Short mmCIF file of C-alpha atoms in Angstrom, two decimals:
data_model
loop_
_atom_site.label_atom_id
_atom_site.label_comp_id
_atom_site.label_asym_id
_atom_site.label_seq_id
_atom_site.Cartn_x
_atom_site.Cartn_y
_atom_site.Cartn_z
CA UNK A 1 -12.17 6.54 39.71
CA UNK A 2 -12.16 10.42 40.04
CA UNK A 3 -14.97 12.79 40.78
CA UNK A 4 -14.53 14.27 37.75
CA UNK A 5 -14.40 10.47 35.84
CA UNK A 6 -17.93 9.85 37.62
CA UNK A 7 -20.19 12.45 36.65
CA UNK A 8 -17.77 12.17 32.66
CA UNK A 9 -19.50 8.53 33.19
CA UNK A 10 -23.30 10.47 34.28
CA UNK A 11 -23.65 12.43 31.70
CA UNK A 12 -22.26 10.11 28.70
CA UNK A 13 -24.79 7.62 30.77
CA UNK A 14 -27.96 10.90 30.85
CA UNK A 15 -26.76 11.44 26.47
CA UNK A 16 -27.10 7.45 26.34
CA UNK A 17 -30.68 7.70 28.14
CA UNK A 18 -32.03 9.71 26.19
CA UNK A 19 -30.10 8.91 23.11
CA UNK A 20 -29.61 12.30 22.12
CA UNK A 21 -28.36 12.69 18.56
CA UNK A 22 -25.37 14.46 17.32
CA UNK A 23 -25.72 18.44 17.52
CA UNK A 24 -28.66 18.14 20.51
CA UNK A 25 -27.80 20.46 23.46
CA UNK A 26 -26.11 19.83 26.47
CA UNK A 27 -27.78 21.76 29.43
CA UNK A 28 -25.59 25.25 30.27
CA UNK A 29 -22.46 25.05 32.67
CA UNK A 30 -24.59 26.30 35.39
CA UNK A 31 -27.38 23.79 35.13
CA UNK A 32 -25.61 21.12 35.20
CA UNK A 33 -23.12 22.46 38.16
CA UNK A 34 -26.69 21.81 40.53
CA UNK A 35 -28.05 18.93 38.56
CA UNK A 36 -24.92 17.05 39.67
CA UNK A 37 -23.84 18.69 42.64
CA UNK A 38 -20.57 19.77 41.45
CA UNK A 39 -17.97 22.88 41.00
CA UNK A 40 -17.21 24.06 37.96
CA UNK A 41 -13.71 23.23 38.57
CA UNK A 42 -15.09 19.77 37.98
CA UNK A 43 -17.59 20.12 35.44
CA UNK A 44 -15.43 21.84 33.51
CA UNK A 45 -12.78 18.90 33.58
CA UNK A 46 -15.60 15.80 32.60
CA UNK A 47 -16.29 18.44 29.82
CA UNK A 48 -12.94 18.16 29.20
CA UNK A 49 -12.38 14.29 29.42
CA UNK A 50 -16.17 14.08 26.93
CA UNK A 51 -14.40 16.23 24.88
CA UNK A 52 -10.90 14.05 24.13
CA UNK A 53 -13.78 10.34 24.34
CA UNK A 54 -15.82 11.89 21.35
CA UNK A 55 -18.58 12.27 23.50
CA UNK A 56 -19.50 15.97 23.26
CA UNK A 57 -17.58 18.80 20.81
CA UNK A 58 -17.83 22.52 22.54
CA UNK A 59 -18.51 26.08 20.69
CA UNK A 60 -16.95 29.23 22.71
CA UNK A 61 -20.36 31.07 23.36
CA UNK A 62 -22.94 29.12 21.90
CA UNK A 63 -22.89 25.20 24.41
CA UNK A 64 -22.21 22.27 24.55
CA UNK A 65 -23.18 19.58 22.11
CA UNK A 66 -23.88 16.17 21.19
CA UNK A 67 -21.74 13.80 19.39
CA UNK A 68 -22.51 11.13 18.40
CA UNK A 69 -21.94 8.40 15.05
CA UNK A 70 -24.81 7.89 12.91
CA UNK A 71 -23.95 4.74 12.01
CA UNK A 72 -25.08 0.87 13.56
CA UNK A 73 -22.87 -1.44 13.98
CA UNK A 74 -19.79 0.07 14.20
CA UNK A 75 -17.85 -0.92 16.85
CA UNK A 76 -15.35 1.22 18.57
CA UNK A 77 -11.69 0.40 17.84
CA UNK A 78 -10.69 1.60 21.22
CA UNK A 79 -13.89 -0.55 22.86
CA UNK A 80 -12.45 -3.28 21.75
CA UNK A 81 -9.02 -1.69 23.34
CA UNK A 82 -9.63 -2.20 26.53
CA UNK A 83 -11.49 1.39 27.09
CA UNK A 84 -12.93 2.71 28.05
CA UNK A 85 -16.73 3.18 25.71
CA UNK A 86 -19.19 2.84 24.17
CA UNK A 87 -20.43 -0.88 23.21
CA UNK A 88 -24.11 -0.29 23.36
CA UNK A 89 -26.06 -3.21 23.85
CA UNK A 90 -23.04 -6.03 22.72
CA UNK A 91 -21.97 -7.60 24.66
CA UNK A 92 -17.86 -9.31 24.58
CA UNK A 93 -17.68 -12.69 25.80
CA UNK A 94 -14.25 -14.47 25.40
CA UNK A 95 -13.38 -18.73 25.47
CA UNK A 96 -10.19 -18.04 27.37
CA UNK A 97 -7.43 -20.34 25.65
CA UNK A 98 -4.26 -19.99 27.57
CA UNK A 99 -2.91 -17.91 31.56
CA UNK A 100 -0.02 -19.47 31.91
CA UNK A 101 3.36 -17.81 33.75
CA UNK A 102 6.43 -17.94 31.30
CA UNK A 103 9.33 -16.08 30.02
CA UNK A 104 8.99 -14.07 27.47
CA UNK A 105 10.33 -14.41 24.68
CA UNK A 106 13.48 -11.39 23.29
CA UNK A 107 10.17 -9.85 20.93
CA UNK A 108 7.98 -9.32 23.93
CA UNK A 109 10.47 -8.78 25.98
CA UNK A 110 11.55 -5.69 24.45
CA UNK A 111 8.00 -3.92 23.50
CA UNK A 112 7.36 -4.80 27.72
CA UNK A 113 11.26 -3.28 28.97
CA UNK A 114 12.65 -5.58 30.50
CA UNK A 115 14.84 -8.65 30.30
CA UNK A 116 14.33 -12.73 29.18
CA UNK A 117 14.85 -14.07 32.24
CA UNK A 118 11.30 -12.16 33.71
CA UNK A 119 8.41 -13.49 34.66
CA UNK A 120 5.41 -12.80 32.10
CA UNK A 121 1.61 -14.23 32.44
CA UNK A 122 0.95 -15.16 28.69
CA UNK A 123 -3.17 -14.95 28.37
CA UNK A 124 -4.39 -15.97 25.17
CA UNK A 125 -8.23 -15.48 23.75
CA UNK A 126 -11.06 -15.68 21.96
CA UNK A 127 -13.21 -12.56 21.79
CA UNK A 128 -16.94 -12.63 20.10
CA UNK A 129 -19.34 -10.20 20.90
CA UNK A 130 -22.61 -10.78 20.26
CA UNK A 131 -21.39 -14.17 19.38
CA UNK A 132 -19.36 -13.32 16.62
CA UNK A 133 -16.40 -13.57 16.16
CA UNK A 134 -14.28 -10.82 16.79
CA UNK A 135 -10.82 -11.44 17.75
CA UNK A 136 -8.18 -13.59 18.23
CA UNK A 137 -5.49 -11.90 21.44
CA UNK A 138 -2.89 -13.15 22.69
CA UNK A 139 -1.35 -10.73 25.36
CA UNK A 140 1.04 -10.61 28.19
CA UNK A 141 1.48 -8.75 31.30
CA UNK A 142 4.94 -7.67 33.52
CA UNK A 143 4.17 -10.64 36.04
CA UNK A 144 6.16 -7.67 38.62
CA UNK A 145 3.39 -4.95 38.00
CA UNK A 146 0.10 -7.65 37.61
CA UNK A 147 0.75 -10.69 40.04
CA UNK A 148 -2.25 -12.36 39.91
CA UNK A 149 -4.28 -13.32 37.37
CA UNK A 150 -6.70 -16.26 36.22
CA UNK A 151 -9.08 -17.84 34.36
CA UNK A 152 -11.97 -16.32 35.70
CA UNK A 153 -10.17 -13.14 35.54
CA UNK A 154 -9.32 -13.20 32.21
CA UNK A 155 -13.09 -14.14 31.41
CA UNK A 156 -14.50 -11.07 31.94
CA UNK A 157 -11.92 -7.59 31.67
CA UNK A 158 -8.94 -7.45 33.01
CA UNK A 159 -8.60 -4.11 33.07
CA UNK A 160 -11.28 -4.03 35.38
CA UNK A 161 -9.56 -6.58 38.20
CA UNK A 162 -5.76 -4.48 37.63
CA UNK A 163 -7.37 -0.83 37.75
CA UNK A 164 -10.31 -2.14 40.47
CA UNK A 165 -8.19 -5.04 42.73
CA UNK A 166 -4.58 -4.23 42.20
CA UNK A 167 -4.69 -0.41 41.62
CA UNK A 168 -2.86 0.01 38.70
CA UNK A 169 -3.55 2.81 36.74
CA UNK A 170 -2.61 2.65 32.82
CA UNK A 171 -1.74 5.62 31.40
CA UNK A 172 -1.47 5.32 27.75
CA UNK A 173 -0.90 3.29 24.71
CA UNK A 174 1.22 3.16 21.54
CA UNK A 175 -0.65 0.77 19.50
CA UNK A 176 0.61 0.20 15.52
CA UNK A 177 -2.04 -0.73 12.62
CA UNK A 178 -1.57 -2.65 9.30
CA UNK A 179 -3.68 -4.81 7.31
CA UNK A 180 -2.31 -8.20 6.31
CA UNK A 181 -3.42 -11.89 5.11
CA UNK A 182 -3.99 -14.88 8.03
CA UNK A 183 -1.87 -17.50 8.46
CA UNK A 184 -3.52 -20.88 8.37
CA UNK A 185 -3.09 -21.16 12.87
CA UNK A 186 -4.82 -17.88 12.36
CA UNK A 187 -7.66 -18.86 10.87
CA UNK A 188 -8.85 -21.77 13.12
CA UNK A 189 -8.65 -19.96 16.26
CA UNK A 190 -11.61 -16.85 13.76
CA UNK A 191 -12.63 -19.83 11.45
CA UNK A 192 -11.83 -18.23 8.02
CA UNK A 193 -9.96 -19.35 5.35
CA UNK A 194 -6.19 -19.59 5.70
CA UNK A 195 -4.60 -15.90 3.54
CA UNK A 196 -7.87 -14.66 4.40
CA UNK A 197 -8.05 -10.30 5.34
CA UNK A 198 -7.21 -9.28 8.74
CA UNK A 199 -6.51 -6.45 10.78
CA UNK A 200 -3.74 -6.87 13.58
CA UNK A 201 -2.89 -4.88 15.98
CA UNK A 202 -0.24 -5.01 18.49
CA UNK A 203 -0.63 -2.68 21.03
CA UNK A 204 1.09 -1.13 24.11
CA UNK A 205 0.19 -0.19 26.78
CA UNK A 206 1.43 2.03 29.79
CA UNK A 207 1.05 3.52 33.48
CA UNK A 208 0.87 6.46 34.60
CA UNK A 209 4.90 6.63 35.20
CA UNK A 210 4.86 5.62 31.89
CA UNK A 211 6.06 2.30 31.99
CA UNK A 212 5.12 -0.29 29.57
CA UNK A 213 2.55 -3.54 31.45
CA UNK A 214 0.98 -5.18 28.16
CA UNK A 215 1.73 -5.72 25.01
CA UNK A 216 -0.98 -7.45 23.00
CA UNK A 217 -1.16 -8.94 19.48
CA UNK A 218 -4.69 -8.69 18.43
CA UNK A 219 -6.08 -10.17 14.84
CA UNK A 220 -9.55 -8.80 13.79
CA UNK A 221 -11.96 -10.86 11.95
CA UNK A 222 -12.42 -8.75 9.15
CA UNK A 223 -16.15 -9.84 8.59
CA UNK A 224 -17.59 -8.54 12.42
CA UNK A 225 -15.30 -5.70 11.91
CA UNK A 226 -16.49 -2.72 11.45
CA UNK A 227 -14.44 0.08 13.31
CA UNK A 228 -15.38 3.83 14.16
CA UNK A 229 -13.15 6.76 15.50
CA UNK A 230 -14.42 9.67 16.57
CA UNK A 231 -10.72 11.80 16.17
CA UNK A 232 -10.71 15.05 17.50
CA UNK A 233 -7.79 18.53 15.82
CA UNK A 234 -5.82 19.34 15.26
CA UNK A 235 -5.87 19.53 11.22
CA UNK A 236 -3.79 20.70 8.32
CA UNK B 1 -2.92 29.68 13.90
CA UNK B 2 -2.61 30.88 18.45
CA UNK B 3 -0.37 31.32 20.55
CA UNK B 4 -0.45 28.17 22.30
CA UNK B 5 -0.89 25.92 19.62
CA UNK B 6 2.75 27.81 17.49
CA UNK B 7 4.47 26.81 20.70
CA UNK B 8 3.37 23.76 20.73
CA UNK B 9 4.82 23.71 18.19
CA UNK B 10 7.44 24.40 18.40
CA UNK B 11 7.83 22.25 21.91
CA UNK B 12 7.77 19.06 19.13
CA UNK B 13 10.34 20.66 16.84
CA UNK B 14 12.28 20.40 19.90
CA UNK B 15 11.04 17.04 20.37
CA UNK B 16 12.40 15.79 17.36
CA UNK B 17 15.56 18.32 16.20
CA UNK B 18 16.67 16.99 19.66
CA UNK B 19 15.61 12.89 19.44
CA UNK B 20 14.14 12.68 21.91
CA UNK B 21 12.82 9.25 23.14
CA UNK B 22 10.22 7.93 25.02
CA UNK B 23 10.68 9.20 28.44
CA UNK B 24 13.29 11.01 28.35
CA UNK B 25 12.67 14.32 30.60
CA UNK B 26 11.60 18.17 29.51
CA UNK B 27 12.60 21.89 30.69
CA UNK B 28 10.32 21.84 33.98
CA UNK B 29 7.56 24.34 33.56
CA UNK B 30 9.05 27.46 35.00
CA UNK B 31 12.55 27.25 32.12
CA UNK B 32 9.57 27.21 28.91
CA UNK B 33 7.82 30.15 29.41
CA UNK B 34 10.76 31.60 29.39
CA UNK B 35 12.02 29.87 26.92
CA UNK B 36 8.71 31.15 24.68
CA UNK B 37 8.32 33.61 26.11
CA UNK B 38 5.05 33.20 26.88
CA UNK B 39 2.89 32.61 30.35
CA UNK B 40 2.16 29.74 31.98
CA UNK B 41 -1.44 29.52 30.86
CA UNK B 42 0.11 29.30 27.82
CA UNK B 43 2.03 26.63 28.14
CA UNK B 44 0.14 24.83 29.94
CA UNK B 45 -2.27 24.95 27.37
CA UNK B 46 0.39 24.06 24.41
CA UNK B 47 0.95 20.74 27.00
CA UNK B 48 -2.04 19.39 27.15
CA UNK B 49 -2.35 19.96 23.10
CA UNK B 50 0.61 17.61 22.87
CA UNK B 51 -0.31 15.16 25.96
CA UNK B 52 -3.92 14.34 23.39
CA UNK B 53 -1.38 14.43 20.52
CA UNK B 54 0.41 11.35 21.88
CA UNK B 55 3.23 13.36 21.63
CA UNK B 56 4.29 14.05 25.67
CA UNK B 57 2.43 13.18 29.78
CA UNK B 58 2.39 14.10 32.14
CA UNK B 59 3.38 12.75 35.73
CA UNK B 60 2.37 15.19 38.24
CA UNK B 61 5.15 15.31 41.00
CA UNK B 62 7.28 13.92 37.90
CA UNK B 63 8.02 15.84 35.51
CA UNK B 64 6.77 16.58 31.88
CA UNK B 65 7.66 13.36 29.60
CA UNK B 66 8.53 12.55 25.75
CA UNK B 67 6.24 10.48 24.19
CA UNK B 68 7.84 8.73 21.66
CA UNK B 69 7.40 5.03 19.29
CA UNK B 70 10.36 3.15 18.10
CA UNK B 71 8.58 1.85 15.33
CA UNK B 72 10.60 3.33 11.89
CA UNK B 73 8.03 2.72 9.16
CA UNK B 74 4.47 2.40 10.97
CA UNK B 75 2.95 6.33 10.49
CA UNK B 76 0.56 8.02 12.61
CA UNK B 77 -2.95 7.43 10.99
CA UNK B 78 -3.75 10.40 11.61
CA UNK B 79 -1.40 12.08 9.12
CA UNK B 80 -2.93 10.89 6.93
CA UNK B 81 -6.45 11.85 7.79
CA UNK B 82 -5.44 15.37 7.19
CA UNK B 83 -4.10 16.26 11.66
CA UNK B 84 -1.42 18.03 11.53
CA UNK B 85 1.24 15.51 13.48
CA UNK B 86 4.56 14.34 12.06
CA UNK B 87 5.64 12.30 9.11
CA UNK B 88 8.71 13.22 9.73
CA UNK B 89 11.36 12.82 6.84
CA UNK B 90 8.89 10.84 4.94
CA UNK B 91 7.61 13.09 1.66
CA UNK B 92 3.72 13.10 1.47
CA UNK B 93 2.56 13.23 -2.59
CA UNK B 94 -0.80 13.19 -4.58
CA UNK B 95 -1.84 12.76 -8.80
CA UNK B 96 -4.39 14.02 -9.84
CA UNK B 97 -6.72 12.05 -11.21
CA UNK B 98 -10.35 14.29 -10.60
CA UNK B 99 -11.91 17.78 -9.94
CA UNK B 100 -14.77 19.43 -10.33
CA UNK B 101 -17.99 20.98 -9.26
CA UNK B 102 -21.36 17.71 -8.92
CA UNK B 103 -24.05 17.13 -7.61
CA UNK B 104 -24.29 14.77 -4.86
CA UNK B 105 -25.63 11.08 -5.35
CA UNK B 106 -28.26 10.37 -2.28
CA UNK B 107 -25.05 8.91 0.68
CA UNK B 108 -22.62 11.39 0.28
CA UNK B 109 -25.93 13.96 0.37
CA UNK B 110 -26.73 12.57 4.40
CA UNK B 111 -23.37 12.02 5.18
CA UNK B 112 -22.65 15.95 4.95
CA UNK B 113 -26.23 17.01 5.97
CA UNK B 114 -26.94 18.21 2.58
CA UNK B 115 -29.45 18.37 -0.37
CA UNK B 116 -28.63 16.26 -3.52
CA UNK B 117 -29.60 19.08 -5.37
CA UNK B 118 -27.03 21.27 -3.91
CA UNK B 119 -23.42 21.13 -5.28
CA UNK B 120 -19.81 19.67 -4.24
CA UNK B 121 -16.50 19.76 -5.01
CA UNK B 122 -15.03 15.79 -6.03
CA UNK B 123 -11.38 16.32 -5.65
CA UNK B 124 -9.95 12.14 -6.30
CA UNK B 125 -6.61 11.54 -5.94
CA UNK B 126 -3.34 8.95 -6.06
CA UNK B 127 -1.39 9.67 -2.96
CA UNK B 128 1.49 8.31 -2.24
CA UNK B 129 5.02 8.36 0.90
CA UNK B 130 7.81 8.64 -0.69
CA UNK B 131 6.53 7.85 -4.43
CA UNK B 132 5.35 3.96 -3.01
CA UNK B 133 1.44 4.65 -3.18
CA UNK B 134 -0.27 4.59 -0.09
CA UNK B 135 -3.38 5.26 -1.32
CA UNK B 136 -6.92 5.89 -3.56
CA UNK B 137 -8.43 8.99 -2.07
CA UNK B 138 -12.27 9.69 -3.11
CA UNK B 139 -13.73 13.83 -1.05
CA UNK B 140 -16.76 15.30 -1.83
CA UNK B 141 -16.51 18.57 0.06
CA UNK B 142 -19.80 20.87 0.37
CA UNK B 143 -19.30 23.96 -1.81
CA UNK B 144 -21.10 26.72 0.30
CA UNK B 145 -18.41 25.74 2.66
CA UNK B 146 -15.39 25.34 -0.26
CA UNK B 147 -16.32 27.61 -3.07
CA UNK B 148 -13.60 26.90 -4.69
CA UNK B 149 -11.02 24.56 -5.65
CA UNK B 150 -8.51 23.30 -8.67
CA UNK B 151 -6.06 20.81 -9.42
CA UNK B 152 -2.60 23.49 -7.74
CA UNK B 153 -4.80 23.90 -4.26
CA UNK B 154 -5.37 19.97 -4.19
CA UNK B 155 -1.70 18.67 -5.22
CA UNK B 156 -0.94 19.92 -1.98
CA UNK B 157 -2.65 20.09 0.84
CA UNK B 158 -6.83 21.01 0.54
CA UNK B 159 -6.92 21.80 4.65
CA UNK B 160 -4.02 23.72 5.03
CA UNK B 161 -6.08 26.12 2.18
CA UNK B 162 -9.51 25.89 3.32
CA UNK B 163 -7.27 26.55 6.98
CA UNK B 164 -5.38 29.36 5.71
CA UNK B 165 -6.38 30.99 3.62
CA UNK B 166 -10.85 30.68 3.50
CA UNK B 167 -9.92 30.71 7.62
CA UNK B 168 -12.86 27.48 7.96
CA UNK B 169 -11.16 26.55 11.06
CA UNK B 170 -11.45 22.09 11.12
CA UNK B 171 -14.08 20.81 14.62
CA UNK B 172 -13.04 16.70 14.80
CA UNK B 173 -13.75 13.96 12.53
CA UNK B 174 -15.32 10.40 12.36
CA UNK B 175 -13.60 8.12 10.59
CA UNK B 176 -14.98 4.95 9.71
CA UNK B 177 -12.65 1.61 9.68
CA UNK B 178 -13.49 -1.95 8.06
CA UNK B 179 -10.66 -4.41 6.61
CA UNK B 180 -12.35 -6.05 2.77
CA UNK B 181 -11.03 -6.86 -0.75
CA UNK B 182 -9.98 -4.42 -3.31
CA UNK B 183 -12.36 -4.49 -6.39
CA UNK B 184 -10.69 -4.93 -10.06
CA UNK B 185 -11.06 -0.96 -10.68
CA UNK B 186 -9.59 0.15 -7.49
CA UNK B 187 -6.84 -2.54 -7.73
CA UNK B 188 -5.31 -0.69 -10.92
CA UNK B 189 -5.10 2.90 -9.16
CA UNK B 190 -3.16 1.10 -6.47
CA UNK B 191 -1.11 -1.24 -8.33
CA UNK B 192 -2.70 -4.25 -7.41
CA UNK B 193 -4.95 -7.63 -7.86
CA UNK B 194 -8.69 -7.80 -7.99
CA UNK B 195 -9.11 -9.22 -4.46
CA UNK B 196 -6.30 -8.27 -2.53
CA UNK B 197 -6.98 -7.81 0.99
CA UNK B 198 -7.68 -3.90 1.55
CA UNK B 199 -8.39 -0.82 4.28
CA UNK B 200 -11.26 1.41 3.56
CA UNK B 201 -11.49 4.29 5.78
CA UNK B 202 -14.60 7.00 5.25
CA UNK B 203 -14.29 10.34 6.98
CA UNK B 204 -16.48 12.69 7.84
CA UNK B 205 -15.03 16.01 8.54
CA UNK B 206 -16.45 18.67 10.60
CA UNK B 207 -16.47 22.70 11.03
CA UNK B 208 -16.11 23.79 14.81
CA UNK B 209 -19.81 24.15 15.03
CA UNK B 210 -20.67 20.94 13.99
CA UNK B 211 -21.32 21.02 10.88
CA UNK B 212 -19.88 17.70 8.54
CA UNK B 213 -17.76 19.68 5.25
CA UNK B 214 -16.46 16.36 3.79
CA UNK B 215 -16.81 13.27 3.31
CA UNK B 216 -13.80 11.20 2.28
CA UNK B 217 -13.23 7.57 0.97
CA UNK B 218 -10.11 6.47 1.41
CA UNK B 219 -8.38 2.78 0.52
CA UNK B 220 -5.12 1.30 1.59
CA UNK B 221 -2.62 -0.39 -0.25
CA UNK B 222 -2.17 -2.65 2.24
CA UNK B 223 1.88 -3.56 1.50
CA UNK B 224 2.05 0.49 2.31
CA UNK B 225 0.79 0.76 5.14
CA UNK B 226 1.28 -0.17 8.98
CA UNK B 227 -0.33 3.29 10.82
CA UNK B 228 0.65 2.86 14.16
CA UNK B 229 -2.27 5.75 17.03
CA UNK B 230 -0.42 7.03 20.00
CA UNK B 231 -3.64 7.01 22.29
CA UNK B 232 -4.65 7.68 25.87
CA UNK B 233 -7.29 6.48 28.32
CA UNK B 234 -9.87 6.36 29.64
CA UNK B 235 -9.17 2.38 30.44
CA UNK B 236 -11.48 -0.49 32.04
#
């Protein structure tokens, strides 16, 4: 983790610990430089990162202010998508159904930009927030990039592991959202009925060099999935 | 519109016109400075904006590359939310059901941070993409910030109007997403059946100074709403 990312985390932690509200003002730049003992450029980069994440907003000439949505029970959509983001006091756990090496079908290969004879890890999990079913997830990892996974790793955060243990740097993702009805098999995983509504999200995660390495299909439990996105413009 | 925003738009237009694909390389910084006849800092800010919007990614030491999801039929979620974003060749139109000044109920007042005796504009529309029903929308605007709206304005882009005619600067938004079943009334607007699945999005739009000015509730037609979000990290 780079210095400015670490400082951004510390500022975010400070906001959470102090339970600051939307519109609350943060210390001025100079004070933060002293407090964290870093240069102006490090603080500036940390604040830019927090602005992109929707944690703060900056108002030229007035200061730096906290952004915090105020609806309990709503999770950040991105926090359930491998993004580093605040789940608050809520605990995310997983039941691991499958971890295996296989050849991808044509659709998976296409989404990962590989051939059908290349190896992938297939991971299937049911995920829970505070013990309630959140979603069913099926993910495919390019084995040439993620050479090893096991049940212990995938029961926890896969992205934590690939970044810290493998040194893989994750860049960006394309997320495809669609509302649909559950199939019988999906309903079984989620404890719901066939044809109940669901949010499906397919995501292709890329390395910083633009190479896809993870293609994931998630089916969310409609009654336990209330999401917030803290977005920035531009608008028109 | 600031110079760097204008340059960002021109670069985005170039990418669309040239039909560049994900991974295609853009000209180097120096060439773009010449081409658009602007300073390095303007180009840099334009590229940062495009990176935040998910239009490009930058790889230190290698160059600037195009990001473009490759699934036809998926709209940017943000483009239907008043964000300036590419709808491609698709045309967004509206049936205006209501434009009126009223007093907000307690829920609307709370979301807008105003009192129940303050005036709001209520706007109700059904929105179409290429003639197909996209969503039903109910929006409330703080009249102290948006003093005038009429049917002609709301049939087009309200955000365009408030920014260009009123000089209002829109800062950021909190979007709340939830999958649910349609009520009978909603189903009528969308040409669907009661209990059909739907994506509901409530959004609170804020000015750059953090003041809420628009609270909107949208109910999407599940069969005509396939969305893409081009997201950036950090991940963990």
